[in-house]
Each structure stands twice: as C-alpha cells, then as structure tokens.
Amino acid sequence: MAATWSGAEQANFQAVLDAFARKTGATVKYTSGGNDLPVLLNSRIAGGSPPDVALISQPGVVAEFVKRGAIKPLTGDAAAAIKENYSSAWQELGTVNGQLYGVYFKVANKSVIWYRVDSFTDAGVQPPKTWDELKTVSAALADSGVTPMVAAGGDGWVLTDWFENTYLRVAGPEMYDKLAKHEIPWTDPSVVKTLTLLADYWRTPRFLAGSPTQTAFTQAIADVFGKSPKGAMLFEGDFVASEINKLGELKVGESAKFFNWPSVDGSKPAVVTAGDQAVAFKDTPEANALMAFLASPEAAKIMAAKGGFISANSGLDLATYRDDTTRELAEAVVKAESLRFDLSDLTPQTFGGGTSAHLWVLLQDFLAKPIAPEALAQQIEAAAKKDFGGN
C-alpha cells in the first residue's frame, strides 16, 4: 500500500490497515511517497514491482496510468462496495473511459469561507448566501474598521480555487467539464465573467488585507484566527479547521465558523472537491479485498473517529464525526447535487499543477496588477494551447 501521507495522517490510516489485517489475516506494508508519490509509483512500475494499491490525489495521474494499462479496472466486491456506498457523482469521479477504477477514500470540501464570529457580530452582519451579499457584508466589515478578507495569494493554488468556485457557479458543471478538458477556450465569455467578478472583489478598496500576493496559505490563517488578526474572513477548504485549532486562539464551531461559497445569479449549491483516490495496480484477491474494505463504511468510520478526515461514503453515519462543523462539511460533500473535482488538478501539470504552473502565475499577476479580465483570458488561453498540446 502506498500513499502520500506521513505523520499523524499515516498513523490514522495505519489503524485502517490494521483493522483490515485483523479482518482478513493479511499483512499490509505501507509506504509513504510524500509529494513525490507519482515518481515513486512510476519507478516501481518500471521495475515491475508496483504496490498492490495506492492512494493518488491527482486524477490526471490516474488517467495516465489507465492509458498505460498500469492499473486494473474494479470488479467483484470492490465494485459492488463502491456502487453501494457512493453516489453516482462520486462513482463518476472514479471512472475513466466508462470503466470504474478508483474509490475516493479521503476527500475535501473546498467550497467554504471561514470567518471570525466576533468580527461579524461587531459589524452587525450575517454570513452571506449570494455574491452580492458577500460584497455587502465585506463593505459593512470595512466600515466597522475590520479588513474583510485575507487572500492567500502567495500560494497560487488558492487563487485557482477562487476561480473554480466562482466559475462553477457562473457557468455550471457541464461548462466546467469542458473548460477542464480545454474543449472551450479560456477566452469564452463565461471565463471573462468569472474573472470580472474576481477582479471586482479583489480590487475593491479596503476588501483585502496587506499584500495578498506575498501572503502564504498558513500565514493567512494566522492573519485571521491568530493573536493579532488582520482580517475577518479566509477562503479555503475544510482542512482550515485543523490549522485554526493548532493556533489555539479560537474554537472551531463557536468563535470560528464557516459559510458555503455564495451563489452567483441564483446558482444551485455546488461543491469543488479534491481527494485521495484508491486504485489497484494488481488484479489479485488481496488487492480486491483491500479496495472493497476501503470502500466500506467500516474503514471510513475508523478515520472519521480520529478527526481531520472527511469521507464521501454515504454509508458512514455522520454521528461518527467528532464535531458539528466536520459533520456539516462532510454532509455537503456526500449530498452535493453539483460536485466537481478541483479543475487545476485535472489539467496538465505545466498548466495548473505546480508553483510555476501557468494558471497559478497568471492569477497571481491578476491579483497584483490591474490587468483587464479580457486580456488575462487571452494570456491563459495562450498558455492552455501550449500546455494542452494545441487543442
């Protein structure tokens, strides 16, 4: 078994593997590949000794392994467990070319905005439900003397998540899919509208704290929920909760809460997600048994009870989660009508998947400079033509 996890996550997952071992009598050896897991897997495949099962966070990497015939389609108990315990939306995310290959064991809800309750109370505002309300609330916070938002623009992936959440609500899931595959150009009016909305918010005086392009993700959390707050709100996923807890200043669910990403022009609730997908490199009884176990509520329950984990498994009793905040975040992921994977993770690495990726850098430029949305769209499209191979 191979995955990216180390430290506490590895220890928590080991409890799942130990339960599988007790249940089946199997012996499971876990290897952590860290951020270089795809490199490790490619090396193992080249050497003829891939792991039986791996948890991979990039769907593009999974699709490449499928293309090479390196991973095996799921059948039998594993496929049955996935169909029983996962919604059609999640089954679709584990499917490549019409064939089921993976199960998302750990997932993220990347469609929430966290806020300080005291800042909202002092300004006399409630969590917004629409984009216009977000702007109204932000203006009221600014008038009360509190900077509304800390944007972690120092990490380009945060800005891609800003774009993805807004775009999913502006254009809808079908257009989102087409953009992820570059089946429509980045100069499409739906992209320009999304960039216009972002520019309007980011460039409104008093809305963003400090120097956003110099603010890293972890620093942004401290700037909102630490000892010397610089702002009232922060956008990022469910994993922000554990970082707030580490700071020890505010209590998640009481003095630090979240609201769902606001709707745009009456858009339906939607969730941008990410996650670790289990796939099998060997078609053996052992591999199939482990895949079936990872797709079971039993395995999800072990991790959920330890905290810092959200499951898309609809068979998991939500009461297993240790607090109401995690429970609410998980429920949104399980029941989402409109669910889409992080768009930048679906694109070529040079376009959306790293520190120097074109989309990361161009959105950072857009945050820092008064670039026109139409001009930025043209720049992104030029990069996409190169990175997607000219299609």
Coordinates of N, CA and C in Angstrom, one line a residue, residues 9 90 93 104-114 157-158 161-162 164-165 168-169 176 217 234-242 257-262 269-276 308-313 318 321 324-342 345:
E9 N -1.4 11.7 9.8 CA -2.3 11.1 8.8 C -1.9 9.6 8.6
W90 N -19.8 10.6 -7.2 CA -18.5 10.1 -6.8 C -18.1 8.9 -7.6
L93 N -16.5 10.2 -10.7 CA -15.1 10.8 -10.5 C -14.1 9.6 -10.4
Y104 N -12.7 7.2 -3.9 CA -12.2 8.3 -3.2 C -12.4 8.0 -1.7
F105 N -11.2 7.7 -1.0 CA -11.3 7.4 0.4 C -11.3 8.6 1.3
K106 N -10.4 9.6 1.0 CA -10.4 10.8 1.8 C -10.7 12.0 0.8
V107 N -11.6 12.9 1.2 CA -12.0 14.0 0.3 C -11.9 15.3 1.0
A108 N -12.1 16.4 0.2 CA -12.1 17.7 0.8 C -13.3 18.5 0.3
N109 N -13.8 19.4 1.1 CA -14.8 20.3 0.7 C -14.1 21.7 0.6
K110 N -13.9 22.1 -0.7 CA -13.1 23.3 -1.0 C -14.0 24.5 -1.3
S111 N -15.2 24.4 -0.8 CA -16.2 25.5 -1.2 C -16.8 26.2 0.0
V112 N -15.9 26.5 1.0 CA -16.3 27.2 2.2 C -15.4 28.4 2.5
I113 N -16.0 29.4 3.1 CA -15.3 30.6 3.6 C -15.4 30.6 5.1
W114 N -14.3 30.7 5.8 CA -14.2 30.8 7.2 C -14.2 32.2 7.7
W157 N -2.3 28.0 -5.8 CA -3.4 27.1 -5.8 C -4.6 27.6 -5.1
V158 N -4.4 28.5 -4.2 CA -5.6 29.1 -3.5 C -6.3 30.0 -4.5
D161 N -8.5 28.0 -6.8 CA -9.7 27.6 -6.1 C -10.7 28.7 -6.0
W162 N -10.3 29.9 -5.9 CA -11.2 31.1 -6.0 C -11.9 31.1 -7.4
E164 N -12.2 28.5 -9.5 CA -13.0 27.3 -9.8 C -14.4 27.4 -9.1
N165 N -14.4 27.9 -7.9 CA -15.7 28.0 -7.2 C -16.6 29.0 -7.9
L168 N -17.7 27.6 -11.4 CA -18.7 26.5 -11.3 C -20.1 27.1 -11.2
R169 N -20.2 28.2 -10.4 CA -21.5 28.9 -10.2 C -21.9 29.8 -11.4
Y176 N -17.9 23.7 -16.9 CA -16.7 23.4 -16.1 C -16.0 22.2 -16.6
F217 N -0.5 30.6 2.4 CA -1.8 30.0 3.0 C -1.8 29.9 4.5
L234 N -11.5 34.2 5.6 CA -10.5 33.5 4.8 C -11.1 32.4 4.0
F235 N -10.8 32.3 2.7 CA -11.3 31.2 1.9 C -10.3 30.1 1.8
E236 N -10.8 28.9 2.1 CA -10.2 27.7 1.7 C -11.0 26.5 2.3
G237 N -10.5 25.3 2.1 CA -11.4 24.1 2.4 C -11.5 23.7 3.9
D238 N -12.1 22.6 4.1 CA -12.4 22.1 5.4 C -11.1 21.9 6.2
F239 N -10.0 21.7 5.6 CA -8.7 21.5 6.3 C -8.2 22.7 7.0
V240 N -8.9 23.9 6.8 CA -8.5 25.1 7.6 C -8.8 24.8 9.1
A241 N -9.8 24.0 9.4 CA -10.3 23.8 10.7 C -9.1 23.3 11.6
S242 N -8.4 22.4 11.2 CA -7.3 21.8 12.0 C -6.2 22.9 12.2
K257 N -16.2 30.1 12.5 CA -17.2 29.3 11.8 C -17.0 29.4 10.3
F258 N -17.8 28.8 9.5 CA -17.7 28.9 8.0 C -19.1 29.0 7.4
F259 N -19.1 29.5 6.2 CA -20.4 29.5 5.4 C -20.0 29.0 4.0
N260 N -21.0 28.5 3.3 CA -20.7 27.9 2.0 C -20.4 29.0 0.9
W261 N -19.7 28.7 -0.1 CA -19.3 29.7 -1.1 C -20.6 30.2 -1.7
P262 N -20.8 31.5 -1.8 CA -22.0 32.2 -2.2 C -22.4 31.9 -3.6
P269 N -26.6 25.1 -5.1 CA -25.4 24.7 -4.3 C -24.5 23.8 -5.0
A270 N -23.2 24.0 -4.9 CA -22.2 23.3 -5.6 C -21.0 23.1 -4.7
V271 N -20.2 22.1 -5.0 CA -19.0 21.8 -4.2 C -17.8 21.5 -5.1
V272 N -16.7 22.2 -4.9 CA -15.5 21.8 -5.6 C -14.7 21.0 -4.6
T273 N -14.3 19.8 -5.0 CA -13.7 18.8 -4.1 C -12.3 18.4 -4.6
A274 N -11.6 17.8 -3.7 CA -10.3 17.2 -4.0 C -10.3 15.9 -3.2
G275 N -9.3 15.1 -3.4 CA -9.3 13.9 -2.6 C -8.2 12.9 -3.0
D276 N -8.1 11.8 -2.2 CA -7.2 10.8 -2.5 C -7.9 9.5 -2.9
G308 N -9.8 15.2 11.5 CA -9.0 15.6 10.3 C -9.3 14.8 9.1
F309 N -10.5 14.4 8.9 CA -10.8 13.5 7.8 C -12.3 13.7 7.4
I310 N -12.6 13.7 6.1 CA -13.9 13.7 5.6 C -14.1 12.6 4.6
S311 N -15.2 11.9 4.6 CA -15.4 10.8 3.7 C -16.6 11.1 2.8
A312 N -16.6 10.6 1.6 CA -17.7 10.7 0.6 C -18.6 9.5 0.7
N313 N -18.3 8.6 1.6 CA -19.0 7.4 1.8 C -20.4 7.6 2.4
L318 N -23.1 10.0 10.0 CA -22.5 11.3 10.2 C -22.2 11.6 11.7
Y321 N -18.5 11.6 13.1 CA -17.6 12.8 13.2 C -17.6 13.4 14.6
D324 N -19.8 19.1 15.2 CA -20.8 19.5 14.2 C -20.2 20.2 13.0
T325 N -19.1 20.9 13.1 CA -18.5 21.5 11.9 C -18.1 20.5 10.9
T326 N -17.3 19.5 11.3 CA -16.9 18.5 10.4 C -18.1 17.7 9.8
R327 N -19.1 17.5 10.6 CA -20.3 16.8 10.2 C -21.0 17.6 9.1
E328 N -21.1 18.9 9.2 CA -21.7 19.7 8.2 C -20.9 19.8 6.9
L329 N -19.6 19.9 7.1 CA -18.7 19.9 5.9 C -18.8 18.6 5.1
A330 N -18.8 17.5 5.9 CA -18.9 16.1 5.2 C -20.3 15.9 4.5
E331 N -21.3 16.4 5.2 CA -22.7 16.2 4.6 C -22.8 16.9 3.3
A332 N -22.2 18.1 3.2 CA -22.3 18.8 1.9 C -21.6 18.1 0.8
V333 N -20.5 17.4 1.1 CA -19.8 16.7 0.1 C -20.5 15.4 -0.3
V334 N -21.1 14.7 0.6 CA -21.9 13.5 0.3 C -23.1 13.8 -0.5
K335 N -23.8 14.9 -0.2 CA -25.1 15.1 -0.7 C -25.1 16.1 -1.9
A336 N -24.0 16.6 -2.2 CA -23.9 17.7 -3.3 C -24.5 17.3 -4.6
E337 N -25.4 18.1 -5.1 CA -26.0 17.9 -6.4 C -25.1 18.2 -7.5
S338 N -24.3 19.3 -7.3 CA -23.3 19.7 -8.3 C -22.0 19.5 -7.7
L339 N -21.2 18.5 -8.1 CA -19.9 18.2 -7.5 C -18.9 18.1 -8.6
R340 N -17.8 18.8 -8.4 CA -16.8 18.8 -9.4 C -15.4 18.8 -8.8
F341 N -14.4 18.0 -9.4 CA -13.1 17.9 -8.8 C -12.3 19.2 -9.1
D342 N -11.4 19.6 -8.3 CA -10.5 20.7 -8.5 C -10.0 20.8 -9.9
D345 N -6.3 20.5 -11.0 CA -5.8 19.1 -10.8 C -6.1 18.2 -12.0

